[in-house]
mmCIF file of C-alpha atoms in Angstrom:
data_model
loop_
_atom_site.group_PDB
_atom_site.id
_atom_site.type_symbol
_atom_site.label_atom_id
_atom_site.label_comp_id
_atom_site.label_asym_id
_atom_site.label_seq_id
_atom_site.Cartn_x
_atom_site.Cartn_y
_atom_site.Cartn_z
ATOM 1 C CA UNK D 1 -16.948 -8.130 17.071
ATOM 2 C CA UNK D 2 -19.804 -10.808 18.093
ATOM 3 C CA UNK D 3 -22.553 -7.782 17.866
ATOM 4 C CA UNK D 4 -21.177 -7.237 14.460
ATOM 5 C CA UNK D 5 -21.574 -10.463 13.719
ATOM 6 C CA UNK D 6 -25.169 -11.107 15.050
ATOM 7 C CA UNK D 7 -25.977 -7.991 14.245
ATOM 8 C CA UNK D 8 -24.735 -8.922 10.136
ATOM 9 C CA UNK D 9 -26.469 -12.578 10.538
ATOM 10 C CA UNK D 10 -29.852 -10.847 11.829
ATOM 11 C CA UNK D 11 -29.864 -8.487 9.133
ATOM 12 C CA UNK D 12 -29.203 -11.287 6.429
ATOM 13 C CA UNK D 13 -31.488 -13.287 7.522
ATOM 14 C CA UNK D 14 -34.322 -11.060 7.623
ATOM 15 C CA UNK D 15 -32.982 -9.520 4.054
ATOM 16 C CA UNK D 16 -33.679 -13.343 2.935
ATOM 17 C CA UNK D 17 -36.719 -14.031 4.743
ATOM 18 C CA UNK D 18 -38.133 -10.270 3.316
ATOM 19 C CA UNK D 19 -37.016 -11.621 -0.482
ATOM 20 C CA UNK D 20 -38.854 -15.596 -0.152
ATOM 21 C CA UNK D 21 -42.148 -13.543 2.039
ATOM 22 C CA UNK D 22 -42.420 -10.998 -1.117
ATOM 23 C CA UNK D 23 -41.621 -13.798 -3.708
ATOM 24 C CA UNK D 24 -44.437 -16.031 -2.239
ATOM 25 C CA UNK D 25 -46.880 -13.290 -1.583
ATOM 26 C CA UNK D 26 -46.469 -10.510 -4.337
ATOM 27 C CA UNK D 27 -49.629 -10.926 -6.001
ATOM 28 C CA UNK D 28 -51.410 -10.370 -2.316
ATOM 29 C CA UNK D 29 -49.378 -7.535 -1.448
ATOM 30 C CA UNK D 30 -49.559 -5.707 -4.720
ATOM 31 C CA UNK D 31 -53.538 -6.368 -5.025
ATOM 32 C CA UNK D 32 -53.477 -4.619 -1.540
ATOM 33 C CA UNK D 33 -51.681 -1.484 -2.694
ATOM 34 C CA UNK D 34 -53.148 -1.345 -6.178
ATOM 35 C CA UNK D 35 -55.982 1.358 -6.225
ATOM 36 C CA UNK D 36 -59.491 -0.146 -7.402
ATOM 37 C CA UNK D 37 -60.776 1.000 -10.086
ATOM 38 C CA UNK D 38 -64.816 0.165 -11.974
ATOM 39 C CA UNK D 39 -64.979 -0.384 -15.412
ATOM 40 C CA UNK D 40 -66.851 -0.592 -18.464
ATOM 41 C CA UNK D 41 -67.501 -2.033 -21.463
ATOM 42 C CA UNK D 42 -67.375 -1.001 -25.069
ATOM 43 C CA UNK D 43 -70.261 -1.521 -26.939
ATOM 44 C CA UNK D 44 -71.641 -1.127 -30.406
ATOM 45 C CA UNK D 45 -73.595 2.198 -31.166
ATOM 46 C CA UNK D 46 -75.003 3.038 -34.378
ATOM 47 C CA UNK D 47 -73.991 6.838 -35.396
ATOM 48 C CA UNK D 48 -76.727 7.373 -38.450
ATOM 49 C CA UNK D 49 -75.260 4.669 -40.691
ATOM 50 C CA UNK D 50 -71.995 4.550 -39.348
ATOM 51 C CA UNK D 51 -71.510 1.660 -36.135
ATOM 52 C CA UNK D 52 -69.202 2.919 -33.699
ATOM 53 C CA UNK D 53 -67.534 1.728 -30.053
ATOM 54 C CA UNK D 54 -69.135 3.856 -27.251
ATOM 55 C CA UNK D 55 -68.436 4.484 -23.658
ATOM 56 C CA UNK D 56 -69.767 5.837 -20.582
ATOM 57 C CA UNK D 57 -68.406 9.451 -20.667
ATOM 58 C CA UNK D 58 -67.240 9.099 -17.720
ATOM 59 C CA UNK D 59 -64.669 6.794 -18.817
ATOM 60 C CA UNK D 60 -63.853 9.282 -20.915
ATOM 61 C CA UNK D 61 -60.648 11.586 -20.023
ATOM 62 C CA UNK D 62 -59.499 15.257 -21.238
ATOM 63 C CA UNK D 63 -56.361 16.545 -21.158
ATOM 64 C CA UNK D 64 -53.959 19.612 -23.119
ATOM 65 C CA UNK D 65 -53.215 16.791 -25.600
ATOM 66 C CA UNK D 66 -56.784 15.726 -26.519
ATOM 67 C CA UNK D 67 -59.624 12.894 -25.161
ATOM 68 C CA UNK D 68 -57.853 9.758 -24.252
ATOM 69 C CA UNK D 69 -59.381 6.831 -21.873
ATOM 70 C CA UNK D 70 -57.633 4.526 -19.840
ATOM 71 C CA UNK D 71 -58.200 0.971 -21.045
ATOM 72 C CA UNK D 72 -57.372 -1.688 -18.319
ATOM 73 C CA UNK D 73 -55.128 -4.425 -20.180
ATOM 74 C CA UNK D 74 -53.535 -7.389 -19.383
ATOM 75 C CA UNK D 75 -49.725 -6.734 -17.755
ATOM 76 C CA UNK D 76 -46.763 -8.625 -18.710
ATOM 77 C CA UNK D 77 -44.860 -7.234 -16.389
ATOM 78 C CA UNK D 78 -46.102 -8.965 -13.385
ATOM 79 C CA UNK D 79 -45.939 -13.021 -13.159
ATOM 80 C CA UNK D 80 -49.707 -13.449 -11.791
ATOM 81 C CA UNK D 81 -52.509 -12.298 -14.083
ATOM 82 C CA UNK D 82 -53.374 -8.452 -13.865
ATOM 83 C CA UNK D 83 -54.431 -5.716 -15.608
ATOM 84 C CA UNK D 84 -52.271 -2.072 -16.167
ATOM 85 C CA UNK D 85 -54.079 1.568 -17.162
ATOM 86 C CA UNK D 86 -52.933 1.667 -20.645
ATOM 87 C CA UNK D 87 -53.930 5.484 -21.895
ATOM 88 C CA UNK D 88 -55.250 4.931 -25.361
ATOM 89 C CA UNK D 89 -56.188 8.393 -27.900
ATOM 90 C CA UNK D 90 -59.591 8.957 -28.385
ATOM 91 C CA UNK D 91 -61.791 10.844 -31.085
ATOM 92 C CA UNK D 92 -65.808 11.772 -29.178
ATOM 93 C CA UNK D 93 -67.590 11.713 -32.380
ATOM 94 C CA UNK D 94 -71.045 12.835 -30.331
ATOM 95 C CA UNK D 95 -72.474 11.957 -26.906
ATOM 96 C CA UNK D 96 -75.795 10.172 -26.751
ATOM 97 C CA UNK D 97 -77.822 9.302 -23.605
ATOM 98 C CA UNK D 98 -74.756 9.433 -21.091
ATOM 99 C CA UNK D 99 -72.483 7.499 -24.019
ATOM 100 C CA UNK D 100 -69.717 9.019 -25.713
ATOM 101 C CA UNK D 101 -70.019 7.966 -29.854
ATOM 102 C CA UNK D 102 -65.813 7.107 -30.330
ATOM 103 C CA UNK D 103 -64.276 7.646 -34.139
ATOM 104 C CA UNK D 104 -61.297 5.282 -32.897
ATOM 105 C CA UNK D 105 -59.167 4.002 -30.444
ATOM 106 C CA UNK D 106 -61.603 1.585 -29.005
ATOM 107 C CA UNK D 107 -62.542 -1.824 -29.669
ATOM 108 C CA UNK D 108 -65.438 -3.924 -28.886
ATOM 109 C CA UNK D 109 -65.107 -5.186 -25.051
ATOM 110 C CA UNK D 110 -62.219 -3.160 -24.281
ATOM 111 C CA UNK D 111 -62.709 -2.608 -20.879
ATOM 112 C CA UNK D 112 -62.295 1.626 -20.183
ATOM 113 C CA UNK D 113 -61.336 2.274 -16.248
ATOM 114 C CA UNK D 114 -63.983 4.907 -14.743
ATOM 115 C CA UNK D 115 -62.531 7.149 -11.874
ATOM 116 C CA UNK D 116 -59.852 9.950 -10.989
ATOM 117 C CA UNK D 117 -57.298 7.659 -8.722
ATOM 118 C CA UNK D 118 -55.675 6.052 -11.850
ATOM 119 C CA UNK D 119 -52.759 6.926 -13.313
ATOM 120 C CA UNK D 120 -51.836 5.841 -16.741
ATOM 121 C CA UNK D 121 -49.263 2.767 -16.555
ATOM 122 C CA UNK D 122 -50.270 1.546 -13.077
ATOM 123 C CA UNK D 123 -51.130 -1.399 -12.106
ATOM 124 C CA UNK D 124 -55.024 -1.548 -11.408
ATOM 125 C CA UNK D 125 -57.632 -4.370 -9.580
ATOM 126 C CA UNK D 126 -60.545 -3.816 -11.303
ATOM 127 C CA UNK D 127 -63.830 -3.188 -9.329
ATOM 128 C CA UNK D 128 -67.782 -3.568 -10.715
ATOM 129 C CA UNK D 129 -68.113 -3.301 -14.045
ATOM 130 C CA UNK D 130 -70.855 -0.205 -14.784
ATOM 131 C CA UNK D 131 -73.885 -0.570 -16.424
ATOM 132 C CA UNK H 1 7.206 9.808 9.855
ATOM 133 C CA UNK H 2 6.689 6.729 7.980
ATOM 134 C CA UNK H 3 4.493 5.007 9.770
ATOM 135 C CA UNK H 4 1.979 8.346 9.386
ATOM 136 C CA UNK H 5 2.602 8.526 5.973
ATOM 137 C CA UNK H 6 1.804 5.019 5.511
ATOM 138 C CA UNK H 7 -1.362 5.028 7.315
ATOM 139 C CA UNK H 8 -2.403 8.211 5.473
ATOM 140 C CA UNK H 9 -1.977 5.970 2.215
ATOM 141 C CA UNK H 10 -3.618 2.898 3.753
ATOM 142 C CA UNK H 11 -6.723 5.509 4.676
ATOM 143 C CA UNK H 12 -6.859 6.949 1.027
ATOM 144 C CA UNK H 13 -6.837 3.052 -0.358
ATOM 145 C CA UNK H 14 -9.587 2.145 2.148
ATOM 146 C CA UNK H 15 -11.466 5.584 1.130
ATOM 147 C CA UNK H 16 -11.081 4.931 -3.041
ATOM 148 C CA UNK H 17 -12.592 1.290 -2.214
ATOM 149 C CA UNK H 18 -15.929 2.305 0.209
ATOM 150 C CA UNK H 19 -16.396 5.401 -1.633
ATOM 151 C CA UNK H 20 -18.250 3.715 -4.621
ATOM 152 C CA UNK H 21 -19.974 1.813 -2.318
ATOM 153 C CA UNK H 22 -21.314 4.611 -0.220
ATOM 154 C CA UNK H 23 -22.015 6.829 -3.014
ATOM 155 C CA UNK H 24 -23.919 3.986 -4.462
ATOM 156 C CA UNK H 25 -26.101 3.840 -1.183
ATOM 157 C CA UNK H 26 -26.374 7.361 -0.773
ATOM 158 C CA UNK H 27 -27.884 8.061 -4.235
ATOM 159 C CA UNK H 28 -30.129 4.943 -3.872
ATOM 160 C CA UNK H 29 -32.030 6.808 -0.792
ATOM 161 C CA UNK H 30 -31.849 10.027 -3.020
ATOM 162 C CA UNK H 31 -36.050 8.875 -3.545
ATOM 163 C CA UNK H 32 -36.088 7.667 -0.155
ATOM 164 C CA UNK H 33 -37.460 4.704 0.346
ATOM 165 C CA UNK H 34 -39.317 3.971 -2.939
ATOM 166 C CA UNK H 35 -36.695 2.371 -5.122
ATOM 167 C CA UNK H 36 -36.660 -0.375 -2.274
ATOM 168 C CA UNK H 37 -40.424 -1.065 -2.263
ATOM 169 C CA UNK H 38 -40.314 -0.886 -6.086
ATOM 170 C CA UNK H 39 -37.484 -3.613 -6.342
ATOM 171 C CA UNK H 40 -39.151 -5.981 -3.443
ATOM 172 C CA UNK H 41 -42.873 -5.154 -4.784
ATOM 173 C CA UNK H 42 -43.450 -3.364 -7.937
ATOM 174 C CA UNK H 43 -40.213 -4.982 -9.971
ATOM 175 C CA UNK H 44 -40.734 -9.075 -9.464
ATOM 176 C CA UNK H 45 -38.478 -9.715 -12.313
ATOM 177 C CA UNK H 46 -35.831 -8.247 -9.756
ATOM 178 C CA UNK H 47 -36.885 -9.641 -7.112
ATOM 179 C CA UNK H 48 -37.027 -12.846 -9.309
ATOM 180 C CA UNK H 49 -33.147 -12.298 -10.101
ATOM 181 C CA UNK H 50 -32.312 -12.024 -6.540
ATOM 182 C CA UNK H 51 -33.704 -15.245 -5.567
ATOM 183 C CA UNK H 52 -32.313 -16.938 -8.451
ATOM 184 C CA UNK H 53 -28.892 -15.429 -7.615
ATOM 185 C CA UNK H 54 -29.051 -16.713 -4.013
ATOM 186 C CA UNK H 55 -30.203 -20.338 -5.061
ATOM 187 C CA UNK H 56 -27.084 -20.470 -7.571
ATOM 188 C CA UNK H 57 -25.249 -18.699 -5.600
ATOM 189 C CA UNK H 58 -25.871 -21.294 -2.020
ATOM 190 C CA UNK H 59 -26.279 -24.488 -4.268
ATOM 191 C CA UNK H 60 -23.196 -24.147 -6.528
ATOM 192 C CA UNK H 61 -20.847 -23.212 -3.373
ATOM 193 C CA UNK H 62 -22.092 -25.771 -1.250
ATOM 194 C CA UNK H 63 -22.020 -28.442 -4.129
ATOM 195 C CA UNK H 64 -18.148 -27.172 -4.309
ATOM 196 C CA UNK H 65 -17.141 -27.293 -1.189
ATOM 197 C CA UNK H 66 -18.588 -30.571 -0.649
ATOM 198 C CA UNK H 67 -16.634 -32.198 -3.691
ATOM 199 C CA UNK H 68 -13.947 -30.433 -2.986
ATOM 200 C CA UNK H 69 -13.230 -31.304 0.687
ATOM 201 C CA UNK H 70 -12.819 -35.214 -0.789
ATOM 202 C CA UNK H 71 -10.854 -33.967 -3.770
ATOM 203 C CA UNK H 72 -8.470 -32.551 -0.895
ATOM 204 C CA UNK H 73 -8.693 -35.372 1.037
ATOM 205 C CA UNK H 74 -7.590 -37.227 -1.815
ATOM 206 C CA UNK H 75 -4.777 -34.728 -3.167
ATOM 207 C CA UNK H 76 -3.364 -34.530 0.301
ATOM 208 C CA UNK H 77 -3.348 -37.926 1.921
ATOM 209 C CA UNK H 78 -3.377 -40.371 -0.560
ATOM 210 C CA UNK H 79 -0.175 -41.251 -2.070
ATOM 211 C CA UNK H 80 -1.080 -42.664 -5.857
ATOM 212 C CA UNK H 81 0.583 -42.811 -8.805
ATOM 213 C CA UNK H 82 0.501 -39.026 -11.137
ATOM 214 C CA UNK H 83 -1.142 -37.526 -8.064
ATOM 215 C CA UNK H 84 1.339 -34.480 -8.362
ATOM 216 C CA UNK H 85 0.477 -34.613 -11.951
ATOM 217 C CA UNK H 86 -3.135 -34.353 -11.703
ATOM 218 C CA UNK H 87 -2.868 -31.836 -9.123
ATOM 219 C CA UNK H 88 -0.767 -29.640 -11.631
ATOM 220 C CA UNK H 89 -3.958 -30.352 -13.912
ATOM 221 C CA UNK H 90 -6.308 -28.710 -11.452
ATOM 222 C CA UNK H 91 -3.764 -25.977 -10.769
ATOM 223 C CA UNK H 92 -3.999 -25.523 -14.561
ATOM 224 C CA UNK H 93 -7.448 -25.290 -14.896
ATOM 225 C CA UNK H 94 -7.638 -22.604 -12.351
ATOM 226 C CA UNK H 95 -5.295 -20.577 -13.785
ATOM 227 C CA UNK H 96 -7.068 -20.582 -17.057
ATOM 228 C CA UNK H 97 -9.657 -17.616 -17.936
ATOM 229 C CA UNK H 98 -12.580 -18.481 -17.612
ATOM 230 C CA UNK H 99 -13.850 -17.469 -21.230
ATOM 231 C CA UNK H 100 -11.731 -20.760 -22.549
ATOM 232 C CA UNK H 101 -13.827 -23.132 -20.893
ATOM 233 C CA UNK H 102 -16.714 -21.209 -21.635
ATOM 234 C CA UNK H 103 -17.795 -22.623 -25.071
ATOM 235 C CA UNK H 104 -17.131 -26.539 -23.388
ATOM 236 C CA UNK H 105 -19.440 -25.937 -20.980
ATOM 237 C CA UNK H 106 -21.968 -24.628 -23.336
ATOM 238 C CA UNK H 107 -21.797 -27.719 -25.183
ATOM 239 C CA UNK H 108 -21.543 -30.202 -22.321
ATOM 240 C CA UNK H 109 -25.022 -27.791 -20.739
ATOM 241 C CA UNK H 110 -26.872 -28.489 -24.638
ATOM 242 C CA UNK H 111 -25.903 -31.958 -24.272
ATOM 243 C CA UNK H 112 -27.183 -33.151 -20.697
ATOM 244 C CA UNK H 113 -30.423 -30.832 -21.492
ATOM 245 C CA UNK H 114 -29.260 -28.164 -18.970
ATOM 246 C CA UNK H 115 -29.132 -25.370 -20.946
ATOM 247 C CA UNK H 116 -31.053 -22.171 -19.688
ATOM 248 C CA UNK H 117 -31.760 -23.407 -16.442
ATOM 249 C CA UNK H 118 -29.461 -22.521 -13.478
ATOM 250 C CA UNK H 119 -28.179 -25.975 -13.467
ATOM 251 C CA UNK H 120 -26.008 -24.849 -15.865
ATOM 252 C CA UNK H 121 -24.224 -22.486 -13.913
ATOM 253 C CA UNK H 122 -24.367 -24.911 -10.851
ATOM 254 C CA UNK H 123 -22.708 -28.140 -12.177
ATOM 255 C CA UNK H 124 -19.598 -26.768 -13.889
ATOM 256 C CA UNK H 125 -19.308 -24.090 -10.466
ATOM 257 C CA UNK H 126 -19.458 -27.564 -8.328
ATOM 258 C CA UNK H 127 -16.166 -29.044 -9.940
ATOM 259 C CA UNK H 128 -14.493 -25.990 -9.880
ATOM 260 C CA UNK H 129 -10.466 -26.423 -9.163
ATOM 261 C CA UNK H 130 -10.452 -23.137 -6.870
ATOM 262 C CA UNK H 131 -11.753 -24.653 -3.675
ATOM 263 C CA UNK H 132 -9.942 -28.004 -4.272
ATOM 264 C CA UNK H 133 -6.722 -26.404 -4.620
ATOM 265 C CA UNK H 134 -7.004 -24.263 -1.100
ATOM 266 C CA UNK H 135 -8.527 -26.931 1.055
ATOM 267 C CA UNK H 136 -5.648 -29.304 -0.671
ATOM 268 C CA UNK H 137 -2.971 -26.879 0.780
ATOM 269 C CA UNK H 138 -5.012 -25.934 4.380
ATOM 270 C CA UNK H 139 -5.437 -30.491 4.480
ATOM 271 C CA UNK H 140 -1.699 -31.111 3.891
ATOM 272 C CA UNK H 141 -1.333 -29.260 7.643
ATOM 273 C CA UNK H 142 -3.276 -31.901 9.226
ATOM 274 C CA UNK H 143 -1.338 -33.656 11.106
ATOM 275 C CA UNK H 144 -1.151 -37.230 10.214
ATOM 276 C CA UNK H 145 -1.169 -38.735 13.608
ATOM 277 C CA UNK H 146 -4.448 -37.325 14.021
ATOM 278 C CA UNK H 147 -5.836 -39.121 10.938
ATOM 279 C CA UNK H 148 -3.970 -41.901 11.801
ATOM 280 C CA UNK H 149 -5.411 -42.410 15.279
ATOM 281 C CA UNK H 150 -9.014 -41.849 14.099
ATOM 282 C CA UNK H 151 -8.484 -45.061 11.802
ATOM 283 C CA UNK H 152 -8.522 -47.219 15.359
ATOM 284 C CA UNK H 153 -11.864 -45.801 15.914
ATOM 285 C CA UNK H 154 -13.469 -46.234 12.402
ATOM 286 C CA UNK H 155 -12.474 -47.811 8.948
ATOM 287 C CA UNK H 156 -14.411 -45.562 7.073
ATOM 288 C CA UNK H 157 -12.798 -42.863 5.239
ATOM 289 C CA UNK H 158 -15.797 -40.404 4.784
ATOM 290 C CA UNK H 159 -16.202 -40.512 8.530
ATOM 291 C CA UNK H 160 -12.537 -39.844 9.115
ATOM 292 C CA UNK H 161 -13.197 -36.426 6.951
ATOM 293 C CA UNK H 162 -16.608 -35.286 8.461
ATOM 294 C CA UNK H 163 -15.486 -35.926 12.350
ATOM 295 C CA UNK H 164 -11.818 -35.404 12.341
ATOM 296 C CA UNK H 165 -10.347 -33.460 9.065
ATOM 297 C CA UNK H 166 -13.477 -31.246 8.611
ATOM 298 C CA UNK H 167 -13.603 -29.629 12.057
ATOM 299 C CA UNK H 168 -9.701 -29.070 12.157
ATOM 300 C CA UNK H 169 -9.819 -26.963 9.114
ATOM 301 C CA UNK H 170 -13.492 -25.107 9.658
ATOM 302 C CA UNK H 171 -11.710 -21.798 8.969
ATOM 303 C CA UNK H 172 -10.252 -23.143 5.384
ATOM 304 C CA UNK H 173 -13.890 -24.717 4.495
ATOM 305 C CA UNK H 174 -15.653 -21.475 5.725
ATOM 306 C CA UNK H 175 -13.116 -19.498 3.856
ATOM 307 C CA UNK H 176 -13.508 -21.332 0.738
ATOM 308 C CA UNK H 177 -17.704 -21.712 0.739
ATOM 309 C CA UNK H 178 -17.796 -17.514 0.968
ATOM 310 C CA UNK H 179 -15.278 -17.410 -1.440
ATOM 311 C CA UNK H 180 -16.973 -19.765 -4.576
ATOM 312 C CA UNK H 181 -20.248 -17.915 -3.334
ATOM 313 C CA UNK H 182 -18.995 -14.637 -3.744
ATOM 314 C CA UNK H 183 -17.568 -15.560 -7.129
ATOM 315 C CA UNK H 184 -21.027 -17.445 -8.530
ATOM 316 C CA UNK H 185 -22.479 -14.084 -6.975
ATOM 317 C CA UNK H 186 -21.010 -11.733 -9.805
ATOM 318 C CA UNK H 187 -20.970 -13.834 -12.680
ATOM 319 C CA UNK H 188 -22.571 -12.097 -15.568
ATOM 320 C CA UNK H 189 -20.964 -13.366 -18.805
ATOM 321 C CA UNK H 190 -21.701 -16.944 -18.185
ATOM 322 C CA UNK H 191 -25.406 -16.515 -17.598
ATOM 323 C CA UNK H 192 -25.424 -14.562 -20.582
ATOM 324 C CA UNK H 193 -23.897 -17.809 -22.567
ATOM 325 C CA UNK H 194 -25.160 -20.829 -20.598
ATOM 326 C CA UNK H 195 -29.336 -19.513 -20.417
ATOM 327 C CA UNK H 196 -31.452 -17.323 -22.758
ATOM 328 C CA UNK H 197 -34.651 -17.324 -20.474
ATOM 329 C CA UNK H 198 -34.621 -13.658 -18.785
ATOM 330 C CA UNK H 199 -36.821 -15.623 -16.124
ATOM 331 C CA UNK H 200 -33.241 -17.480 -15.266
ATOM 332 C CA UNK H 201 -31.286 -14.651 -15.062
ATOM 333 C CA UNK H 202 -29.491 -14.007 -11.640
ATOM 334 C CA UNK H 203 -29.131 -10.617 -10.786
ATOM 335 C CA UNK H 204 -25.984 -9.542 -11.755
ATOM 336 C CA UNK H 205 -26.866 -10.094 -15.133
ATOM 337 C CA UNK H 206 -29.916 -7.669 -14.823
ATOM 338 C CA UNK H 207 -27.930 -4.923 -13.177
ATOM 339 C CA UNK H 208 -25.962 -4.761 -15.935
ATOM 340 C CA UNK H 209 -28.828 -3.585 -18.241
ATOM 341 C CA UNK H 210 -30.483 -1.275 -16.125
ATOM 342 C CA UNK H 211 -29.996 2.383 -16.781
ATOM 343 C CA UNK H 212 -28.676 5.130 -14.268
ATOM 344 C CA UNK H 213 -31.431 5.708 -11.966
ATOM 345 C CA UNK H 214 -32.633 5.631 -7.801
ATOM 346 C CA UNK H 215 -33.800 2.612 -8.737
ATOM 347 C CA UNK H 216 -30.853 1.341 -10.239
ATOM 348 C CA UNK H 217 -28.775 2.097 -7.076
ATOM 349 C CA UNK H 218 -31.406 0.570 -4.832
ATOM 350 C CA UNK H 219 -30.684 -2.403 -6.455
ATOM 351 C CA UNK H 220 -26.797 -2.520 -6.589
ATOM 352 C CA UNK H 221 -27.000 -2.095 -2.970
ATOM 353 C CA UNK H 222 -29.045 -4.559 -2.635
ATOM 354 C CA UNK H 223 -27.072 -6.680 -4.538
ATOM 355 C CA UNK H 224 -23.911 -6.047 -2.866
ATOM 356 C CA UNK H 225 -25.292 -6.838 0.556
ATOM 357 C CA UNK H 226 -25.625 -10.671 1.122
ATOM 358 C CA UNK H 227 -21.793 -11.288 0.507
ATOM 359 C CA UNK H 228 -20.815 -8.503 2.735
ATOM 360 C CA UNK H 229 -23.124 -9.916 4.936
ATOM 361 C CA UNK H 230 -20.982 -13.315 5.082
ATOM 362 C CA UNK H 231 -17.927 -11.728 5.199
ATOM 363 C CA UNK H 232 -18.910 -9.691 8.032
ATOM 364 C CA UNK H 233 -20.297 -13.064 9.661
ATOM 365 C CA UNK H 234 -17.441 -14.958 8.757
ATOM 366 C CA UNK H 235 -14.582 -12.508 8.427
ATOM 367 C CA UNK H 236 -12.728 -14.408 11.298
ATOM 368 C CA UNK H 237 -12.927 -17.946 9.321
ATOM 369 C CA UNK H 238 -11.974 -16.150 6.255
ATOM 370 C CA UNK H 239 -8.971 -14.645 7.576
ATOM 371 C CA UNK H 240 -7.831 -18.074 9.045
ATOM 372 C CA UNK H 241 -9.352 -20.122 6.273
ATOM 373 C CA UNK H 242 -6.223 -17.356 4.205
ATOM 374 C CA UNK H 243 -3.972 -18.099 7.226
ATOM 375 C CA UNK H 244 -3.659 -21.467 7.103
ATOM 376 C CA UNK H 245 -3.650 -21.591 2.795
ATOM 377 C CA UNK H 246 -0.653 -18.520 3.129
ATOM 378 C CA UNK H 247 1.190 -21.020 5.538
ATOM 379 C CA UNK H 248 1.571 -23.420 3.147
#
């Protein structure tokens, strides 16, 4: 009966001590396990008269269901400030030096994720931004 | 014959009340591991919850059984004028659903500026009649003479309950601190009425809008383990905590 009950009070108190540790250090531990991912900016490009958002094209994803990129955004989910994949349609109106030309889907200094280890929806740190 | 037949019944009973409990645990590790590391890493708002529940949960039972040892002290060995009346009050009180005093305490929580924070559901929980009314009955088997001969010692009546009353009825105290925390533990409706913040929210009241899922599970069990935690700890002190109220 006493090993039950030490055995109980050990558990409980490292079930509480577990809870306050991953309270207090969350951000930390999820920045740790959160895959790292470069970035870059969309910028103006001017497509004959028309003035488009462009991206490297290696930001830019294919799948069965089209072009898509993953835009890092700010998460709400998550109490400290962070960024999630958020997969966002695409339309690659033409590529020019390296940049893909995009009809919509992008704005100006939305920040595309570059790399294969993201998922869509995850939570991200982000890396260097490319050039 | 009967005897068997009786413990066969007692076994079914025992089965149809850990059976939800272990299926709950079994389909939580259905993933493995992940619906844990998701609650205590990936899911802070549940995580959030938990701790909120626990500070409640500790705060509001503490706070009761502290008020409530003196409101015994007072129901059981003072002799004053309507004490059996007020007593039938508190007896009253308790007997009441809770859903009647419900609306009061949402307007007393607007009123001191309490509202959606989990001093809401602390203050009211601290005056609860509950505790007062079982320490009252485990007190009134204190011998007097006890009481009586700590008075040579000390004048002070606060001392008289911390060094002599309070360690004569540990069990009763015990009994009735797991008991309020248990109760402030599953609360859902009166989170739902006394705070609007999700951030406030203790656990229970999260549970209750998640959908089936590992994760779900993960978190049920998680949520059912601190109180059987104390009454595993404390099942002895519980039991004569009941004891010495059944005696009565």
């Amino acid at each position: 009966m006493k090993a039950v009950k030490i055995t109980a009070a050990a558990f409980l108190a490292t079930f509480v001590a577990l809870t306050a540790v991953c309270l207090a250090a969350g951000p930390k531990i999820r920045d740790a396990l959160s895959p790292t991912a470069d970035y870059a900016c969309s910028e103006d490009i001017l497509l004959g008269d028309r003035l488009c958002q462009s991206l490297p094209e290696s930001a830019v994803r294919h799948d069965g269901e089209g072009s898509y990129v993953l835009l890092a955004v700010p998460s709400e989910k998550y109490p400290e400030r962070c960024y999630e994949a958020r997969r966002t349609e695409v339309e690659v109106l033409e590529t020019v030096d390296g940049r893909a030309a995009l009809g919509y889907g992008v704005r100006p200094g939305d920040k595309a994720l570059i790399g294969e280890d993201v998922e869509a929806g995850e939570r991200v740190v982000l890396g260097r931004e490319a050039g | 014959m009967v005897k068997r037949v009786s413990r066969l019944f007692i076994a079914i009973l025992a089965a149809a009340f850990v059976l939800p409990a272990a299926a709950v645990i079994v389909a939580s590790l259905k993933e493995g591991i992940k619906p844990y590391v998701d609650f205590f890493v990936w899911e802070p708002k549940y995580l959030r919850a938990l701790a909120v529940s626990m500070f409640i949960a500790f705060l509001s039972s503490a706070g009761s059984v502290a008020v409530s040892v003196l409101a015994a002290y007072v129901f059981s060995q003072i002799k004053f004028r309507g004490r059996g009346f007020l007593f039938y009050i508190y007896i009253i009180v308790m007997m009441m659903p809770f859903q009647v005093t419900l609306l009061p305490q949402y307007i007393i929580s607007k009123a001191l500026g309490i509202y959606d924070t989990p001093a809401a559901m602390i203050f009211p929980a601290v005056f609860s009649p509950f505790a007062a009314f079982l320490l009252t009955q485990i007190m009134k088997s204190i011998p007097r003479d006890s009481i009586e001969a700590a008075r040579l010692d000390t004048s002070s009546t606060l001392k008289i309950i911390l060094r002599v009353i309070v360690p004569q009825m540990r069990g009763g105290v015990v009994c009735a601190w797991v008991m309020m925390f248990a109760e402030q533990w599953n609360m859902v409706a009166e989170p739902l009425v006394l705070m609007e913040s999700e951030k406030n929210y203790p656990l229970a009241v999260l549970l209750s809008k998640t959908g089936p899922g590992a994760f779900s599970f993960a978190a049920t069990a998680l949520f059912m383990l601190l109180p059987l935690g104390l009454f595993l700890i404390f099942e002895s002190e519980i039991l004569e905590g009941l004891e010495g109220y059944r005696l009565k």
